[in-house]
C-alpha positions as MATLAB code, in Angstrom:
seq = 'XXXXXXXXXXXXXXXXXXXXXXXXXXXXXXXXXXXXXXXXXXXXXXXXXXXXXXXXXXXXXXXXXXXXXXXXXXXXXXXXXXXXXXXXXXXXXXXXXXXXXXXXXXXXXXXXXXXXXXXXXXXXXXXXXXXXXXXXXXXXXXXXXXXXXXXXXXXXXXXXXXXXXXXXXXXXXXXXXXXXXXXXXXXXXXXXXXXXXXXXXXXXXXXXXXXXXXXXXXXXXXXXXXXXXXXXXXXXXXXXXXXXXXXXXXXXXXXXXXXXXXXXXXXXXXXXXXXXXXXXXXXXXXXXXXXXXXXXXXXXXXXXXXXXXXXXXXXXXXXXXXXXXXXXXXXXXXXXXXXXXXXXXXXXXXXXXXXXXXXXXXXXXXXXXXXXXXXXXXXXXXXXXXXXXXXXXXXXXXXXXXXXXXXXXXXXXXXXXXXXXXXXXXXXXXXXXXXXXXX';
ca = [
     -17.671   35.668   27.607;
     -16.963   38.895   25.958;
     -13.931   41.064   25.580;
     -13.974   45.137   25.966;
     -14.351   45.324   21.818;
     -17.317   42.640   22.257;
     -15.669   40.234   20.509;
     -15.022   36.595   22.452;
     -11.597   36.765   24.366;
      -8.837   34.577   22.616;
      -7.649   31.778   25.084;
      -5.175   29.207   25.068;
      -4.939   26.989   22.085;
      -5.353   23.144   23.525;
      -2.447   20.877   24.845;
      -0.682   19.020   22.150;
      -1.743   21.157   19.329;
       1.153   22.825   17.432;
       0.109   25.152   14.830;
      -3.149   25.737   12.742;
      -2.990   24.495    9.289;
      -2.275   27.445    7.062;
      -5.384   25.862    4.654;
      -7.331   25.287    7.602;
     -10.696   27.403    7.194;
     -12.286   29.731    9.645;
      -8.468   29.774   11.479;
      -9.307   33.099   13.016;
     -12.102   31.502   14.626;
     -10.040   29.031   15.926;
      -8.613   31.227   17.916;
     -12.001   31.561   20.202;
     -13.261   29.092   22.410;
     -16.937   29.474   20.840;
     -15.300   29.058   17.757;
     -13.332   26.068   18.637;
     -16.397   24.174   19.564;
     -18.172   25.400   16.939;
     -15.206   23.851   14.814;
     -16.273   20.603   16.112;
     -19.684   20.547   16.944;
     -21.582   22.935   14.385;
     -24.016   22.021   11.872;
     -21.512   21.783    9.273;
     -19.282   19.339   10.985;
     -22.341   17.623   13.132;
     -23.047   13.892   13.207;
     -24.222   13.741    9.370;
     -21.364   15.037    7.514;
     -18.137   14.075   10.053;
     -20.095   10.461    9.528;
     -19.874   10.519    5.713;
     -16.365   12.634    5.524;
     -14.564   10.573    8.071;
     -11.960    7.799    6.964;
     -12.677    4.249    7.604;
     -10.345    2.122    9.058;
      -9.732   -0.376    6.742;
      -9.493    1.918    3.740;
      -7.600    4.845    4.986;
      -4.041    5.129    4.446;
      -1.540    6.677    7.161;
      -1.553   10.157    5.735;
      -5.878   10.289    5.782;
      -5.755    9.143    9.674;
      -3.106   11.683   10.515;
      -5.601   14.152    9.178;
      -8.010   12.922   11.060;
      -5.484   13.464   14.316;
      -4.951   17.052   13.076;
      -8.692   17.453   12.999;
      -9.578   16.240   16.538;
      -6.784   17.540   18.543;
      -8.665   20.648   17.899;
     -11.387   19.091   19.781;
      -9.064   17.190   22.172;
      -9.989   19.033   25.523;
     -13.822   17.731   24.781;
     -12.975   14.355   24.274;
     -12.855   12.334   27.597;
      -9.549    9.972   27.745;
      -8.417   11.284   24.453;
      -4.860   10.435   25.415;
      -6.041    6.630   26.297;
      -8.632    6.838   23.356;
      -5.829    7.537   20.334;
      -2.910    5.717   21.932;
      -3.236    2.674   19.961;
      -3.845    4.880   16.621;
      -0.347    6.787   17.358;
       1.694    3.641   18.079;
       0.045    2.571   14.596;
       0.920    5.648   12.288;
       4.634    6.109   14.267;
       5.932    2.471   12.781;
       6.304    4.868    9.521;
       4.270    2.064    6.975;
       2.350    3.830    4.381;
      -0.172    0.781    4.352;
      -1.167    0.449    8.016;
      -1.247   -3.190    9.339;
      -4.713   -2.267   11.743;
      -4.904   -4.770   14.488;
      -8.413   -5.277   16.414;
      -7.616   -2.741   19.401;
      -6.419    0.429   16.483;
      -9.864   -0.367   15.024;
     -11.620   -0.256   18.122;
      -9.793    2.885   18.772;
     -10.520    4.454   15.341;
     -14.426    3.576   16.087;
     -14.531    4.937   19.307;
     -12.739    8.133   18.449;
     -14.937    8.967   15.309;
     -18.164    8.754   17.723;
     -16.232   10.495   20.027;
     -16.042   13.486   17.288;
     -20.044   13.303   16.497;
     -21.253   13.373   20.315;
     -21.939   16.541   21.641;
     -20.051   17.764   24.445;
     -21.498   18.545   27.768;
     -18.978   21.330   28.728;
     -19.528   24.871   30.187;
     -17.310   27.978   29.515;
     -14.655   28.878   32.173;
     -15.914   31.656   34.565;
     -12.570   33.387   36.047;
     -14.614   34.931   38.924;
     -15.412   30.832   40.548;
     -13.156   28.494   41.917;
     -12.204   25.712   40.038;
     -11.809   22.176   40.914;
      -9.100   19.750   39.027;
      -9.501   16.116   39.473;
      -6.364   14.721   38.263;
      -5.627   10.841   37.527;
      -2.999    8.853   36.039;
      -3.180    5.798   33.850;
      -1.099    4.120   31.136;
       1.683    6.680   31.736;
      -0.787    9.352   30.592;
      -1.814   12.421   32.683;
      -5.910   12.673   32.960;
      -7.782   15.081   34.459;
     -11.104   17.042   34.450;
     -11.280   20.911   35.162;
     -14.956   21.901   36.790;
     -16.473   24.164   38.622;
     -19.809   24.517   40.666;
     -23.278   25.172   39.084;
     -25.643   25.380   41.697;
     -25.471   21.878   43.287;
     -23.657   20.159   40.700;
     -20.106   20.153   39.271;
     -19.720   21.164   35.366;
     -16.808   20.053   33.617;
     -14.890   22.962   31.706;
     -12.147   21.022   30.165;
     -10.879   17.378   29.528;
      -7.123   17.350   29.931;
      -4.848   14.363   28.777;
      -1.299   14.601   27.922;
       1.406   11.987   27.641;
       4.093   11.725   30.546;
       7.414   11.553   29.523;
       9.946    8.453   29.054;
      11.409    8.660   32.255;
       8.441    9.592   34.359;
       6.780    6.312   32.760;
       9.551    4.275   34.655;
       8.392    5.436   37.661;
       6.563    3.941   40.659;
       2.857    4.828   40.353;
       2.705    7.289   43.397;
       5.302    9.137   41.751;
       3.667    8.885   38.279;
       0.693   10.435   40.049;
       2.712   13.449   41.199;
       3.830   13.705   37.826;
       0.276   14.101   36.398;
      -0.982   16.198   38.555;
       2.273   18.535   37.824;
       1.580   18.412   34.300;
      -2.594   18.753   34.349;
      -2.315   21.879   36.948;
      -0.032   23.770   34.494;
      -2.760   22.749   31.795;
      -5.267   23.996   33.979;
      -3.695   27.379   34.355;
      -4.288   28.134   30.681;
      -7.989   28.026   31.658;
      -8.025   29.282   35.158;
      -5.928   32.815   35.086;
      -4.864   32.522   38.580;
      -8.173   31.478   40.173;
      -8.254   29.562   43.028;
      -7.721   25.983   41.947;
      -8.684   22.812   44.361;
      -6.677   19.487   42.978;
      -8.280   16.478   43.815;
      -5.890   13.341   43.809;
      -5.812    9.738   45.597;
      -2.060   10.012   46.537;
      -0.334   12.229   49.533;
       1.462   14.394   46.968;
       4.009   16.375   49.246;
       4.953   12.981   51.410;
       5.709   10.976   48.076;
       7.946   14.073   46.521;
       9.781   14.844   49.952;
      10.403   10.872   51.033;
      11.270    9.509   47.563;
      11.547   11.977   45.168;
      15.127   11.998   45.209;
      15.633    8.352   44.621;
      13.958    9.037   40.672;
      14.125   12.707   40.126;
      17.103   15.051   39.015;
      17.646   18.218   41.360;
      15.903   20.485   38.858;
      12.781   18.134   38.166;
      12.467   18.007   42.030;
      12.517   21.969   42.276;
       9.948   22.275   39.400;
       7.669   19.880   40.866;
       7.951   21.553   44.518;
       7.177   24.821   42.757;
       4.174   23.606   40.948;
       2.344   21.688   43.919;
       3.445   23.284   47.354;
       4.599   26.650   46.773;
       1.444   28.218   44.679;
      -1.114   30.085   46.725;
      -3.603   29.705   43.989;
      -3.504   25.570   44.288;
      -4.871   23.835   46.887;
      -4.210   19.889   46.869;
      -6.701   17.213   48.722;
      -6.677   13.897   48.790;
      -8.989   11.508   48.134;
     -10.003    7.991   48.124;
     -12.111    8.077   44.731;
      -9.462    6.941   41.939;
     -11.764    7.063   38.670;
     -12.041   10.761   37.425;
     -15.196    9.646   35.810;
     -16.797    9.184   39.166;
     -15.411   12.878   40.438;
     -18.084   14.401   38.938;
     -21.327   12.717   40.177;
     -19.926   11.760   43.722;
     -19.028   12.642   47.076;
     -14.834   13.161   47.092;
     -15.297   10.650   49.906;
     -13.122    9.918   53.121;
      -9.426   10.746   53.440;
      -7.738    7.584   51.445;
      -6.273    5.081   53.750;
      -4.033    4.176   50.751;
      -0.141    4.764   52.235;
       2.107    6.014   49.126;
       5.603    5.820   51.090;
       4.602    1.938   52.252;
       3.480    1.008   48.834;
       6.518    2.519   47.314;
       8.864    0.676   49.631;
       7.220   -2.572   49.651;
       6.896   -2.478   45.888;
      10.495   -0.981   44.384;
      12.813   -2.025   47.806;
      14.929   -4.837   46.843;
      13.258   -6.664   50.103;
      10.383   -4.959   51.744;
      12.039   -4.693   55.616;
      15.173   -3.077   54.421;
      15.846    0.136   55.915;
      17.538    3.473   55.338;
      17.578    4.541   58.766;
      20.054    2.911   61.458;
      19.189   -0.334   63.151;
      19.717   -0.416   67.052;
      21.818   -2.789   68.309;
      23.436   -3.316   65.100;
      26.902   -3.430   63.810;
      27.663   -1.058   61.527;
      30.034   -1.368   58.407;
      31.481    0.865   55.403;
      31.957    0.094   52.020;
      33.699    2.090   49.351;
      35.115    1.081   45.580;
      37.723    3.014   43.811;
      38.676    3.112   40.024;
      41.333    5.400   38.879;
      44.057    5.636   36.199;
      47.924    6.032   36.727;
      50.125    5.886   33.663;
      47.294    4.971   31.341;
      46.459    1.910   33.434;
      43.627    1.502   35.457;
      43.197    0.275   38.440;
      40.380   -0.981   40.828;
      39.396   -2.125   44.454;
      37.122   -2.547   46.857;
      37.064   -2.558   50.780;
      34.591   -3.518   53.570;
      35.569   -2.021   56.932;
      34.154   -0.865   60.078;
      35.252    2.417   61.743;
      38.697    1.508   62.905;
      39.642   -1.771   61.299;
      39.037   -3.503   57.620;
      36.917   -6.672   57.263;
      37.867   -7.600   53.644;
      39.785   -5.546   50.929;
      40.746   -6.594   47.269;
      41.455   -5.602   43.501;
      39.234   -5.868   40.931;
      40.279   -6.482   36.987;
      41.389   -3.094   34.965;
      38.097   -2.967   32.991;
      35.989   -2.163   36.517;
      34.417    1.288   36.438;
      33.860    3.176   39.965;
      30.026    2.675   39.617;
      30.890   -1.339   39.443;
      33.657   -1.447   41.871;
      30.899    0.451   44.290;
      28.371   -2.382   43.776;
      31.043   -5.121   44.401;
      31.838   -3.625   47.673;
      28.158   -3.575   48.606;
      27.776   -7.017   47.299;
      30.874   -8.474   49.580;
      29.379   -6.897   52.609;
      26.110   -8.175   52.378;
      27.618  -11.726   51.997;
      29.736  -11.510   54.589;
      26.924  -10.258   56.688;
      24.569  -13.464   55.888;
      22.180  -14.128   59.197;
      23.709  -10.936   60.942;
      21.550   -7.381   61.995;
      23.779   -4.807   59.918;
      23.987   -1.064   59.275;
      26.189   -0.575   55.995;
      26.899    2.749   54.842;
      28.081    3.557   51.411;
      28.722    7.161   49.699;
      27.400    5.888   46.612;
      24.214    7.172   45.431;
      24.102    4.729   42.386;
      24.751    1.636   44.892;
      22.087    3.171   47.351;
      19.422    3.571   44.315;
      19.753    0.247   43.319;
      18.817   -1.535   46.343;
      16.146    1.149   47.625;
      14.767    2.233   44.149;
      15.343    0.661   40.750;
      16.537   -2.882   41.570;
      13.789   -4.291   41.936;
      12.161   -2.857   38.802;
      14.853   -3.705   36.991;
      14.506   -6.991   37.562;
      10.916   -7.503   37.128;
      11.575   -5.992   33.770;
      14.143   -7.921   32.714;
      17.126   -6.116   33.270;
      15.759   -2.972   31.124;
      15.414    1.044   31.907;
      12.474    2.407   30.912;
      13.414    3.469   27.911;
      13.714   -0.163   27.200;
      17.676   -0.432   26.627;
      19.688   -2.674   28.876;
      21.136   -1.458   32.403;
      25.020   -1.133   33.135;
      26.111   -4.033   34.913;
      23.137   -6.398   35.071;
      25.248   -9.347   36.427;
      26.445   -7.395   39.222;
      23.102   -5.857   40.304;
      21.166   -9.358   39.930;
      24.097  -10.360   42.435;
      23.283   -7.558   44.593;
      19.393   -8.297   44.352;
      20.305  -11.876   45.709;
      22.841  -10.633   48.316;
      20.614   -8.153   49.871;
      18.424  -10.780   51.120;
      21.240  -12.352   53.248;
      21.457  -10.649   56.165;
      19.040  -11.298   59.257;
      17.756   -7.477   59.268;
      19.949   -4.974   57.019;
      19.718   -1.104   56.906;
      21.581    0.712   53.981;
      22.441    4.498   54.315;
      23.948    7.360   52.237;
      26.720    8.975   53.695;
      28.235   11.726   51.724;
      31.796   11.439   50.480;
      35.061   13.382   51.715;
      33.360   15.315   54.344;
      35.442   17.575   56.998;
      33.344   17.166   59.837;
      35.026   14.399   62.619;
      32.525   11.755   63.653;
      32.599    8.061   64.151;
      30.564    7.295   60.652;
      33.180   10.006   58.806;
      36.105    7.893   60.276;
      34.715    4.724   58.645;
      33.705    6.085   55.226;
      37.371    7.895   55.240;
      39.097    4.611   56.202;
      37.022    2.471   53.597;
      37.894    4.832   50.753;
      41.763    4.739   51.580;
      41.312    0.891   51.592;
      39.821    0.533   48.470;
      42.581    2.903   46.630;
      45.266    0.444   48.769;
      43.587   -2.225   47.681;
      43.755   -1.004   43.890;
      47.512   -1.199   43.427;
      47.294   -5.062   44.269;
      47.629   -7.307   40.940;
      44.605   -8.829   39.636;
      45.237  -12.854   38.752;
      42.763  -14.725   37.170;
      40.669  -15.006   40.056;
      40.827  -11.708   42.076;
      42.773  -12.130   45.596;
      41.017  -10.388   48.755;
      42.412   -9.742   51.957;
      40.335  -10.759   54.734;
      41.132   -9.161   57.981;
];
């Protein structure tokens, strides 16, 4: 691969490498792909010299281990599963202690990393005149990928990709983590493909997961970003395959279309009850819930209401320290408790309450009421009560309805009534035990 001047063309720096140390020898050569490979695998840094110069796990301190990382990050594209390999080591050095406390897992990872650095890679140079194949996989919060091209009857790898998902993405369901991993891998692979057609092979139905469930976990900005990367690019074709392990992609056929149903898996795993619906049930009663919290003359008032489209079922004031989110959750709890043994459709204009029962609540409970950052969630006791209450109806559907719509319909009339009654209930006095009005 030569440029117009006869020199090897400059290529993008590998993912995860911030800069070349000023004291690094042959820094100009490191800008080129052949030079980069020679830095990792030439005679001067081959098995003999690397084996003698590499730090030992039992004697190396924090700085020497970090220096090893600075070296191998240049070679990470040719180390399969690099992100998984170094994960225990990064956890070790981020503790901040100079005297590292080596665990068995970290020692094994250290030895495996040294072996990988002393092994010759089997990678070809990317040929931008030929189409690419990107095999994507997510494991333990790390996006893993192999970028390959056809070489005769075989597929030859041209890069191994590995990059950590961000903290928020690590807390998503497995199928959505796979979506995030594909988006990351496509962005990294484009540094090599330079606009050439790329076929991405995955084990999840990307578009269906993104469209149907993305709104529960993704911010609007992230949703649009993923949609642009996965759906709206002419050079990317996504193919669903039943092969999960990227290591097998290069030696086996792509297999039959995958049977795994991402949407059913997410609903069964992360919904607060397996048969919970987000579309109305037929021949079921329809109720509306709302919570209100506002300040008048420096004093907070809070209340909730459960209504039909025409009459109030229950309403009442809440303690003065009740936030709007908490009031919405309490309103939904009371509706579910009152609907015990019934078939019921419940509408709420709270995205938060809707997300708790359909997306986040079950996994929060499994984590011990901690979010993806490991911090305690707000309104923990009310959320536990809500997860218990959702089991009470015979059949239940919880739907989200937009607040304050001007469209005249039975649904909007019910939502307006619930909103008005919640505000009215908030004006009442709250004794030691909140008074509720049942109608």
